[in-house]
Amino acid sequence: MSAKPMTLQELPADLDRERLPRHVAAIMDGNGRWAKGRGLPRIVGHQRGVDTLKELLRCCKDWGIAALTVYAFSTENWGRPLDEVNFLMMLFERVLRQQLDELIAEEVKIRFVGNLASLPESLQQEIERSMEITRHNTSIQFTVATNYGGRQEIVDACRNIAQQVKEGKLDPEAIDTNLFDRHLYTSDIGDPDLLVRTSGEMRVSNFLLWQIAYSEIYVTPTLWPDFDRAEFHRALCAYQQRNRRFGKV
Ligand code: FPP
């Protein structure tokens, strides 16, 4: 008799496949506290956070969720101690280099959004390479917000639109929410149905400000490194109990 795997590979029976979120976004918070609670340096928390992320990506893929978007580094995170910022940049680059073959094998399409031009040159190259190689993959759309700020994204979209108006290519009357959507970094993924935030903070922290207008928000006290499949299962159960009305009755 073959042993049943401990991980929930298949969609748990209490979840309705028809009512899964199409797009899940996550604010991966609590790595530092997770490490501190164990008397470890904060960077160990970030390393464990990568394992959590890999498992969540695999889980989304296993369970048929089409898109996962995560907040890896905000425009405000540059204000952290230099050692930690440098470690994170090095970690992103290392993870990308080491995981690229697996992303390809698993048919993941990876995208980075944010002000990428301010990232270290070598990281930018890895980002470019991974996006280029995986761009035709279709199993899941994985978006990593890096040096990302929601307000900046909206300002960038406004500038872009204003420039087109200035050049006479766009009639101001044609500006509506659909057109605006198309000028965001996330134009090809659509809005998240579910936004998960770990570590109990009740904030959106400048993440996908426009896109989360009607997202269901799920906050758990669990710290990111402990956010496993069972926790994600709980988040999806909570999501399926919500009545999404989009402003209607
Ligand atoms: C927030 O925890 C976490 C981050 C700022 C970094 C998240 C990054 C990863 C998990 C790595 C992702 C890697 C790739 C390649 C996408 P915190 O440091 O704010 O924790 P605290 O609130 O407890 O201090």
PDB file of C-alpha atoms and ligand atoms in Angstrom:
ATOM      1  CA  MET A   1       0.000   0.000   0.000  1.00  0.00           C
ATOM      2  CA  SER A   2       1.458   3.329  -0.967  1.00  0.00           C
ATOM      3  CA  ALA A   3       1.610   5.926   1.811  1.00  0.00           C
ATOM      4  CA  LYS A   4      -0.647   8.947   1.301  1.00  0.00           C
ATOM      5  CA  PRO A   5       1.497  12.083   1.037  1.00  0.00           C
ATOM      6  CA  MET A   6       1.248  14.430   3.983  1.00  0.00           C
ATOM      7  CA  THR A   7       0.892  17.467   1.726  1.00  0.00           C
ATOM      8  CA  LEU A   8      -2.524  18.205   0.218  1.00  0.00           C
ATOM      9  CA  GLN A   9      -1.683  17.668  -3.440  1.00  0.00           C
ATOM     10  CA  GLU A  10      -5.275  17.544  -4.568  1.00  0.00           C
ATOM     11  CA  LEU A  11      -7.878  20.198  -3.970  1.00  0.00           C
ATOM     12  CA  PRO A  12      -9.365  19.538  -0.505  1.00  0.00           C
ATOM     13  CA  ALA A  13     -12.874  18.107  -0.725  1.00  0.00           C
ATOM     14  CA  ASP A  14     -14.452  21.001   1.188  1.00  0.00           C
ATOM     15  CA  LEU A  15     -13.383  23.507  -1.479  1.00  0.00           C
ATOM     16  CA  ASP A  16     -15.570  24.181  -4.504  1.00  0.00           C
ATOM     17  CA  ARG A  17     -13.408  24.129  -7.629  1.00  0.00           C
ATOM     18  CA  GLU A  18     -15.859  26.396  -9.426  1.00  0.00           C
ATOM     19  CA  ARG A  19     -15.546  29.130  -6.804  1.00  0.00           C
ATOM     20  CA  LEU A  20     -11.794  29.295  -6.337  1.00  0.00           C
ATOM     21  CA  PRO A  21     -10.149  32.689  -6.692  1.00  0.00           C
ATOM     22  CA  ARG A  22      -8.647  33.051 -10.144  1.00  0.00           C
ATOM     23  CA  HIS A  23      -5.954  35.389  -8.889  1.00  0.00           C
ATOM     24  CA  VAL A  24      -4.455  35.377  -5.378  1.00  0.00           C
ATOM     25  CA  ALA A  25      -2.190  38.152  -4.090  1.00  0.00           C
ATOM     26  CA  ALA A  26      -0.090  37.902  -0.940  1.00  0.00           C
ATOM     27  CA  ILE A  27       1.656  40.333   1.377  1.00  0.00           C
ATOM     28  CA  MET A  28       4.362  38.100   2.802  1.00  0.00           C
ATOM     29  CA  ASP A  29       4.805  39.637   6.235  1.00  0.00           C
ATOM     30  CA  GLY A  30       6.424  38.418   9.442  1.00  0.00           C
ATOM     31  CA  ASN A  31       9.746  36.918   8.327  1.00  0.00           C
ATOM     32  CA  GLY A  32      11.688  39.105  10.755  1.00  0.00           C
ATOM     33  CA  ARG A  33       9.423  38.298  13.709  1.00  0.00           C
ATOM     34  CA  TRP A  34       9.516  34.607  12.882  1.00  0.00           C
ATOM     35  CA  ALA A  35      13.315  34.666  13.089  1.00  0.00           C
ATOM     36  CA  LYS A  36      13.431  36.894  16.167  1.00  0.00           C
ATOM     37  CA  GLY A  37      11.062  34.571  18.001  1.00  0.00           C
ATOM     38  CA  ARG A  38      13.621  31.812  17.510  1.00  0.00           C
ATOM     39  CA  GLY A  39      16.639  33.910  18.410  1.00  0.00           C
ATOM     40  CA  LEU A  40      17.801  33.854  14.773  1.00  0.00           C
ATOM     41  CA  PRO A  41      18.945  36.694  12.482  1.00  0.00           C
ATOM     42  CA  ARG A  42      16.151  38.283  10.395  1.00  0.00           C
ATOM     43  CA  ILE A  43      17.711  36.982   7.197  1.00  0.00           C
ATOM     44  CA  VAL A  44      16.958  33.413   8.268  1.00  0.00           C
ATOM     45  CA  GLY A  45      13.295  34.432   8.297  1.00  0.00           C
ATOM     46  CA  HIS A  46      13.602  35.631   4.700  1.00  0.00           C
ATOM     47  CA  GLN A  47      15.273  32.356   3.706  1.00  0.00           C
ATOM     48  CA  ARG A  48      12.413  30.408   5.250  1.00  0.00           C
ATOM     49  CA  GLY A  49      10.017  32.807   3.532  1.00  0.00           C
ATOM     50  CA  VAL A  50      11.334  31.650   0.175  1.00  0.00           C
ATOM     51  CA  ASP A  51      10.466  28.035   1.044  1.00  0.00           C
ATOM     52  CA  THR A  52       6.946  29.147   1.948  1.00  0.00           C
ATOM     53  CA  LEU A  53       6.620  30.998  -1.334  1.00  0.00           C
ATOM     54  CA  LYS A  54       7.791  28.016  -3.367  1.00  0.00           C
ATOM     55  CA  GLU A  55       5.261  25.810  -1.619  1.00  0.00           C
ATOM     56  CA  LEU A  56       2.434  28.329  -2.118  1.00  0.00           C
ATOM     57  CA  LEU A  57       3.228  28.628  -5.822  1.00  0.00           C
ATOM     58  CA  ARG A  58       3.176  24.861  -6.184  1.00  0.00           C
ATOM     59  CA  CYS A  59      -0.060  24.679  -4.228  1.00  0.00           C
ATOM     60  CA  CYS A  60      -1.757  27.306  -6.418  1.00  0.00           C
ATOM     61  CA  LYS A  61      -0.668  25.344  -9.448  1.00  0.00           C
ATOM     62  CA  ASP A  62      -1.845  22.008  -8.004  1.00  0.00           C
ATOM     63  CA  TRP A  63      -5.219  23.448  -7.081  1.00  0.00           C
ATOM     64  CA  GLY A  64      -5.835  25.229 -10.371  1.00  0.00           C
ATOM     65  CA  ILE A  65      -5.385  28.870  -9.380  1.00  0.00           C
ATOM     66  CA  ALA A  66      -4.364  30.809 -12.494  1.00  0.00           C
ATOM     67  CA  ALA A  67      -2.364  33.681 -11.001  1.00  0.00           C
ATOM     68  CA  LEU A  68      -0.308  34.417  -7.886  1.00  0.00           C
ATOM     69  CA  THR A  69       1.118  37.869  -7.182  1.00  0.00           C
ATOM     70  CA  VAL A  70       3.411  38.499  -4.213  1.00  0.00           C
ATOM     71  CA  TYR A  71       4.904  41.584  -2.607  1.00  0.00           C
ATOM     72  CA  ALA A  72       8.620  40.841  -2.315  1.00  0.00           C
ATOM     73  CA  PHE A  73      10.056  44.344  -1.842  1.00  0.00           C
ATOM     74  CA  SER A  74       8.302  47.676  -1.534  1.00  0.00           C
ATOM     75  CA  THR A  75       9.626  51.089  -2.528  1.00  0.00           C
ATOM     76  CA  GLU A  76       9.699  51.799   1.228  1.00  0.00           C
ATOM     77  CA  ASN A  77      11.837  48.725   2.029  1.00  0.00           C
ATOM     78  CA  TRP A  78      15.019  50.602   0.970  1.00  0.00           C
ATOM     79  CA  GLY A  79      14.727  52.224   4.412  1.00  0.00           C
ATOM     80  CA  ARG A  80      15.736  48.964   6.112  1.00  0.00           C
ATOM     81  CA  PRO A  81      19.294  48.424   7.377  1.00  0.00           C
ATOM     82  CA  LEU A  82      21.681  48.229   4.421  1.00  0.00           C
ATOM     83  CA  ASP A  83      22.802  44.691   5.330  1.00  0.00           C
ATOM     84  CA  GLU A  84      19.222  43.439   5.137  1.00  0.00           C
ATOM     85  CA  VAL A  85      18.512  45.223   1.830  1.00  0.00           C
ATOM     86  CA  ASN A  86      21.709  43.792   0.330  1.00  0.00           C
ATOM     87  CA  PHE A  87      20.826  40.351   1.605  1.00  0.00           C
ATOM     88  CA  LEU A  88      17.351  40.518   0.064  1.00  0.00           C
ATOM     89  CA  MET A  89      18.731  41.605  -3.331  1.00  0.00           C
ATOM     90  CA  MET A  90      21.254  38.785  -3.219  1.00  0.00           C
ATOM     91  CA  LEU A  91      18.522  36.340  -2.138  1.00  0.00           C
ATOM     92  CA  PHE A  92      16.182  37.314  -5.011  1.00  0.00           C
ATOM     93  CA  GLU A  93      18.998  36.860  -7.488  1.00  0.00           C
ATOM     94  CA  ARG A  94      20.134  33.541  -6.047  1.00  0.00           C
ATOM     95  CA  VAL A  95      16.605  32.142  -5.854  1.00  0.00           C
ATOM     96  CA  LEU A  96      15.912  33.151  -9.432  1.00  0.00           C
ATOM     97  CA  ARG A  97      19.123  31.579 -10.691  1.00  0.00           C
ATOM     98  CA  GLN A  98      18.602  28.370  -8.721  1.00  0.00           C
ATOM     99  CA  GLN A  99      14.883  27.986  -9.417  1.00  0.00           C
ATOM    100  CA  LEU A 100      14.748  28.920 -13.087  1.00  0.00           C
ATOM    101  CA  ASP A 101      14.985  25.313 -14.337  1.00  0.00           C
ATOM    102  CA  GLU A 102      12.147  24.328 -12.036  1.00  0.00           C
ATOM    103  CA  LEU A 103       9.999  27.267 -13.137  1.00  0.00           C
ATOM    104  CA  ILE A 104      10.543  26.183 -16.733  1.00  0.00           C
ATOM    105  CA  ALA A 105       9.796  22.509 -15.941  1.00  0.00           C
ATOM    106  CA  GLU A 106       6.621  23.497 -14.093  1.00  0.00           C
ATOM    107  CA  GLU A 107       5.501  25.762 -16.965  1.00  0.00           C
ATOM    108  CA  VAL A 108       5.377  28.842 -14.707  1.00  0.00           C
ATOM    109  CA  LYS A 109       5.276  32.251 -16.363  1.00  0.00           C
ATOM    110  CA  ILE A 110       7.192  34.613 -14.075  1.00  0.00           C
ATOM    111  CA  ARG A 111       6.902  38.384 -14.248  1.00  0.00           C
ATOM    112  CA  PHE A 112       8.397  41.150 -12.145  1.00  0.00           C
ATOM    113  CA  VAL A 113       6.612  44.454 -11.659  1.00  0.00           C
ATOM    114  CA  GLY A 114       7.835  47.650 -10.037  1.00  0.00           C
ATOM    115  CA  ASN A 115      10.673  50.051 -10.606  1.00  0.00           C
ATOM    116  CA  LEU A 116      13.092  47.412 -11.796  1.00  0.00           C
ATOM    117  CA  ALA A 117      15.618  49.884 -13.232  1.00  0.00           C
ATOM    118  CA  SER A 118      16.782  50.794  -9.692  1.00  0.00           C
ATOM    119  CA  LEU A 119      17.621  47.202  -8.766  1.00  0.00           C
ATOM    120  CA  PRO A 120      21.226  45.946  -8.889  1.00  0.00           C
ATOM    121  CA  GLU A 121      22.355  45.330 -12.473  1.00  0.00           C
ATOM    122  CA  SER A 122      23.007  41.616 -11.967  1.00  0.00           C
ATOM    123  CA  LEU A 123      19.533  41.129 -10.496  1.00  0.00           C
ATOM    124  CA  GLN A 124      17.978  42.995 -13.410  1.00  0.00           C
ATOM    125  CA  GLN A 125      19.719  40.592 -15.779  1.00  0.00           C
ATOM    126  CA  GLU A 126      18.352  37.523 -13.948  1.00  0.00           C
ATOM    127  CA  ILE A 127      14.888  39.089 -13.961  1.00  0.00           C
ATOM    128  CA  GLU A 128      15.079  39.773 -17.702  1.00  0.00           C
ATOM    129  CA  ARG A 129      16.326  36.271 -18.402  1.00  0.00           C
ATOM    130  CA  SER A 130      13.648  34.542 -16.322  1.00  0.00           C
ATOM    131  CA  MET A 131      10.827  36.632 -17.822  1.00  0.00           C
ATOM    132  CA  GLU A 132      12.051  36.039 -21.356  1.00  0.00           C
ATOM    133  CA  ILE A 133      12.525  32.280 -20.982  1.00  0.00           C
ATOM    134  CA  THR A 134       9.159  31.679 -19.286  1.00  0.00           C
ATOM    135  CA  ARG A 135       7.023  34.139 -21.219  1.00  0.00           C
ATOM    136  CA  HIS A 136       5.093  31.504 -23.186  1.00  0.00           C
ATOM    137  CA  ASN A 137       4.434  29.269 -20.169  1.00  0.00           C
ATOM    138  CA  THR A 138       0.825  28.765 -19.257  1.00  0.00           C
ATOM    139  CA  SER A 139       0.444  26.704 -16.055  1.00  0.00           C
ATOM    140  CA  ILE A 140       0.354  29.708 -13.723  1.00  0.00           C
ATOM    141  CA  GLN A 141       1.130  33.408 -13.951  1.00  0.00           C
ATOM    142  CA  PHE A 142       3.509  34.258 -11.104  1.00  0.00           C
ATOM    143  CA  THR A 143       4.091  37.973 -10.547  1.00  0.00           C
ATOM    144  CA  VAL A 144       6.679  39.298  -8.124  1.00  0.00           C
ATOM    145  CA  ALA A 145       6.279  42.933  -7.065  1.00  0.00           C
ATOM    146  CA  THR A 146       9.834  44.138  -6.471  1.00  0.00           C
ATOM    147  CA  ASN A 147      10.678  47.754  -5.672  1.00  0.00           C
ATOM    148  CA  TYR A 148       6.959  48.189  -6.095  1.00  0.00           C
ATOM    149  CA  GLY A 149       4.693  50.957  -4.809  1.00  0.00           C
ATOM    150  CA  GLY A 150       0.996  51.149  -5.599  1.00  0.00           C
ATOM    151  CA  ARG A 151       0.864  54.949  -5.613  1.00  0.00           C
ATOM    152  CA  GLN A 152       3.881  55.114  -7.923  1.00  0.00           C
ATOM    153  CA  GLU A 153       2.211  52.629 -10.264  1.00  0.00           C
ATOM    154  CA  ILE A 154      -0.859  54.890 -10.459  1.00  0.00           C
ATOM    155  CA  VAL A 155       1.312  57.965 -11.030  1.00  0.00           C
ATOM    156  CA  ASP A 156       3.203  56.132 -13.801  1.00  0.00           C
ATOM    157  CA  ALA A 157      -0.094  55.206 -15.462  1.00  0.00           C
ATOM    158  CA  CYS A 158      -1.278  58.841 -15.265  1.00  0.00           C
ATOM    159  CA  ARG A 159       1.960  60.104 -16.804  1.00  0.00           C
ATOM    160  CA  ASN A 160       1.718  57.605 -19.581  1.00  0.00           C
ATOM    161  CA  ILE A 161      -1.881  58.529 -20.352  1.00  0.00           C
ATOM    162  CA  ALA A 162      -1.142  62.273 -20.097  1.00  0.00           C
ATOM    163  CA  GLN A 163       1.724  61.882 -22.560  1.00  0.00           C
ATOM    164  CA  GLN A 164      -0.590  60.213 -25.085  1.00  0.00           C
ATOM    165  CA  VAL A 165      -3.111  63.036 -24.678  1.00  0.00           C
ATOM    166  CA  LYS A 166      -0.334  65.606 -25.130  1.00  0.00           C
ATOM    167  CA  GLU A 167       0.795  63.920 -28.337  1.00  0.00           C
ATOM    168  CA  GLY A 168      -2.764  63.986 -29.632  1.00  0.00           C
ATOM    169  CA  LYS A 169      -2.985  60.183 -29.656  1.00  0.00           C
ATOM    170  CA  LEU A 170      -5.692  59.979 -27.010  1.00  0.00           C
ATOM    171  CA  ASP A 171      -8.912  61.883 -26.471  1.00  0.00           C
ATOM    172  CA  PRO A 172      -9.361  62.708 -22.732  1.00  0.00           C
ATOM    173  CA  GLU A 173     -12.986  61.609 -23.146  1.00  0.00           C
ATOM    174  CA  ALA A 174     -11.729  58.084 -23.874  1.00  0.00           C
ATOM    175  CA  ILE A 175     -10.116  57.783 -20.427  1.00  0.00           C
ATOM    176  CA  ASP A 176     -12.124  55.353 -18.334  1.00  0.00           C
ATOM    177  CA  THR A 177     -11.359  52.629 -15.801  1.00  0.00           C
ATOM    178  CA  ASN A 178     -10.749  50.023 -18.512  1.00  0.00           C
ATOM    179  CA  LEU A 179      -8.223  52.230 -20.243  1.00  0.00           C
ATOM    180  CA  PHE A 180      -6.576  53.001 -16.908  1.00  0.00           C
ATOM    181  CA  ASP A 181      -6.342  49.261 -16.142  1.00  0.00           C
ATOM    182  CA  ARG A 182      -4.425  48.776 -19.358  1.00  0.00           C
ATOM    183  CA  HIS A 183      -1.762  51.240 -18.219  1.00  0.00           C
ATOM    184  CA  LEU A 184      -1.007  49.480 -14.944  1.00  0.00           C
ATOM    185  CA  TYR A 185       1.954  47.104 -14.523  1.00  0.00           C
ATOM    186  CA  THR A 186      -0.583  44.307 -14.045  1.00  0.00           C
ATOM    187  CA  SER A 187      -2.610  44.930 -17.213  1.00  0.00           C
ATOM    188  CA  ASP A 188      -2.260  41.319 -18.340  1.00  0.00           C
ATOM    189  CA  ILE A 189      -3.224  39.569 -15.079  1.00  0.00           C
ATOM    190  CA  GLY A 190      -6.379  41.301 -13.912  1.00  0.00           C
ATOM    191  CA  ASP A 191      -7.379  42.114 -10.358  1.00  0.00           C
ATOM    192  CA  PRO A 192      -6.785  39.768  -7.428  1.00  0.00           C
ATOM    193  CA  ASP A 193      -9.901  38.033  -6.132  1.00  0.00           C
ATOM    194  CA  LEU A 194      -8.235  37.311  -2.811  1.00  0.00           C
ATOM    195  CA  LEU A 195      -5.554  39.289  -0.974  1.00  0.00           C
ATOM    196  CA  VAL A 196      -3.833  37.410   1.853  1.00  0.00           C
ATOM    197  CA  ARG A 197      -1.760  39.178   4.470  1.00  0.00           C
ATOM    198  CA  THR A 198       0.185  37.270   7.076  1.00  0.00           C
ATOM    199  CA  SER A 199       1.376  38.365  10.537  1.00  0.00           C
ATOM    200  CA  GLY A 200      -1.877  40.023  11.578  1.00  0.00           C
ATOM    201  CA  GLU A 201      -1.312  43.573  10.307  1.00  0.00           C
ATOM    202  CA  MET A 202      -4.540  45.184   9.080  1.00  0.00           C
ATOM    203  CA  ARG A 203      -2.969  47.251   6.316  1.00  0.00           C
ATOM    204  CA  VAL A 204      -2.568  47.090   2.556  1.00  0.00           C
ATOM    205  CA  SER A 205       0.832  48.846   2.669  1.00  0.00           C
ATOM    206  CA  ASN A 206       0.748  50.438  -0.777  1.00  0.00           C
ATOM    207  CA  PHE A 207       0.206  47.092  -2.528  1.00  0.00           C
ATOM    208  CA  LEU A 208      -1.948  46.948  -5.690  1.00  0.00           C
ATOM    209  CA  LEU A 209      -4.025  49.913  -4.515  1.00  0.00           C
ATOM    210  CA  TRP A 210      -6.097  50.187  -7.675  1.00  0.00           C
ATOM    211  CA  GLN A 211      -6.409  46.441  -8.293  1.00  0.00           C
ATOM    212  CA  ILE A 212      -7.729  45.449  -4.838  1.00  0.00           C
ATOM    213  CA  ALA A 213     -10.832  47.667  -5.077  1.00  0.00           C
ATOM    214  CA  TYR A 214     -13.080  44.591  -4.823  1.00  0.00           C
ATOM    215  CA  SER A 215     -10.650  41.923  -3.601  1.00  0.00           C
ATOM    216  CA  GLU A 216     -11.600  39.890  -0.583  1.00  0.00           C
ATOM    217  CA  ILE A 217      -9.026  40.508   2.142  1.00  0.00           C
ATOM    218  CA  TYR A 218      -7.894  37.708   4.441  1.00  0.00           C
ATOM    219  CA  VAL A 219      -5.557  38.528   7.326  1.00  0.00           C
ATOM    220  CA  THR A 220      -4.056  35.766   9.432  1.00  0.00           C
ATOM    221  CA  PRO A 221      -1.860  36.139  12.542  1.00  0.00           C
ATOM    222  CA  THR A 222       0.348  33.348  11.162  1.00  0.00           C
ATOM    223  CA  LEU A 223       3.812  34.612  10.236  1.00  0.00           C
ATOM    224  CA  TRP A 224       4.791  34.167   6.590  1.00  0.00           C
ATOM    225  CA  PRO A 225       7.337  31.342   7.118  1.00  0.00           C
ATOM    226  CA  ASP A 226       4.563  29.302   8.791  1.00  0.00           C
ATOM    227  CA  PHE A 227       1.960  29.957   6.077  1.00  0.00           C
ATOM    228  CA  ASP A 228       1.686  26.418   4.718  1.00  0.00           C
ATOM    229  CA  ARG A 229      -0.879  24.529   2.599  1.00  0.00           C
ATOM    230  CA  ALA A 230      -3.155  23.997   5.579  1.00  0.00           C
ATOM    231  CA  GLU A 231      -3.139  27.769   6.219  1.00  0.00           C
ATOM    232  CA  PHE A 232      -3.829  28.497   2.568  1.00  0.00           C
ATOM    233  CA  HIS A 233      -6.647  25.974   2.650  1.00  0.00           C
ATOM    234  CA  ARG A 234      -8.148  27.936   5.580  1.00  0.00           C
ATOM    235  CA  ALA A 235      -7.831  31.177   3.625  1.00  0.00           C
ATOM    236  CA  LEU A 236      -9.637  29.632   0.650  1.00  0.00           C
ATOM    237  CA  CYS A 237     -12.414  28.271   2.889  1.00  0.00           C
ATOM    238  CA  ALA A 238     -12.882  31.773   4.330  1.00  0.00           C
ATOM    239  CA  TYR A 239     -12.925  33.193   0.786  1.00  0.00           C
ATOM    240  CA  GLN A 240     -15.588  30.738  -0.338  1.00  0.00           C
ATOM    241  CA  GLN A 241     -17.783  31.777   2.563  1.00  0.00           C
ATOM    242  CA  ARG A 242     -17.727  35.403   1.467  1.00  0.00           C
ATOM    243  CA  ASN A 243     -20.572  36.862  -0.539  1.00  0.00           C
ATOM    244  CA  ARG A 244     -18.937  38.965  -3.236  1.00  0.00           C
ATOM    245  CA  ARG A 245     -21.336  41.694  -4.217  1.00  0.00           C
ATOM    246  CA  PHE A 246     -19.087  44.176  -6.046  1.00  0.00           C
ATOM    247  CA  GLY A 247     -21.129  47.042  -4.629  1.00  0.00           C
ATOM    248  CA  LYS A 248     -24.465  45.510  -5.610  1.00  0.00           C
ATOM    249  CA  VAL A 249     -27.118  44.143  -3.249  1.00  0.00           C
TER     250      VAL A 249
HETATM  251  C1  FPP B   1       8.369  40.865   5.070  1.00  0.00           C
HETATM  252  O1  FPP B   1       8.747  40.381   6.334  1.00  0.00           O
HETATM  253  C2  FPP B   1       9.124  40.191   4.007  1.00  0.00           C
HETATM  254  C3  FPP B   1       9.911  40.801   3.088  1.00  0.00           C
HETATM  255  C4  FPP B   1      10.157  42.240   3.030  1.00  0.00           C
HETATM  256  C5  FPP B   1      10.654  40.018   2.088  1.00  0.00           C
HETATM  257  C6  FPP B   1       9.860  38.935   1.451  1.00  0.00           C
HETATM  258  C7  FPP B   1      10.695  38.206   0.511  1.00  0.00           C
HETATM  259  C8  FPP B   1      10.723  36.866   0.389  1.00  0.00           C
HETATM  260  C9  FPP B   1       9.881  35.927   1.165  1.00  0.00           C
HETATM  261  C10 FPP B   1      11.619  36.275  -0.633  1.00  0.00           C
HETATM  262  C11 FPP B   1      10.932  36.207  -1.968  1.00  0.00           C
HETATM  263  C12 FPP B   1      11.879  35.743  -3.024  1.00  0.00           C
HETATM  264  C13 FPP B   1      11.654  35.836  -4.348  1.00  0.00           C
HETATM  265  C14 FPP B   1      12.688  35.438  -5.326  1.00  0.00           C
HETATM  266  C15 FPP B   1      10.417  36.371  -4.887  1.00  0.00           C
HETATM  267  P1  FPP B   1       9.344  41.421   7.356  1.00  0.00           P
HETATM  268  O2  FPP B   1      10.831  41.436   7.192  1.00  0.00           O
HETATM  269  O3  FPP B   1       8.681  42.735   7.176  1.00  0.00           O
HETATM  270  O4  FPP B   1       8.968  40.778   8.734  1.00  0.00           O
HETATM  271  P2  FPP B   1       8.658  41.585  10.076  1.00  0.00           P
HETATM  272  O5  FPP B   1       7.436  42.417   9.791  1.00  0.00           O
HETATM  273  O6  FPP B   1       8.385  40.493  11.061  1.00  0.00           O
HETATM  274  O7  FPP B   1       9.860  42.398  10.408  1.00  0.00           O
END
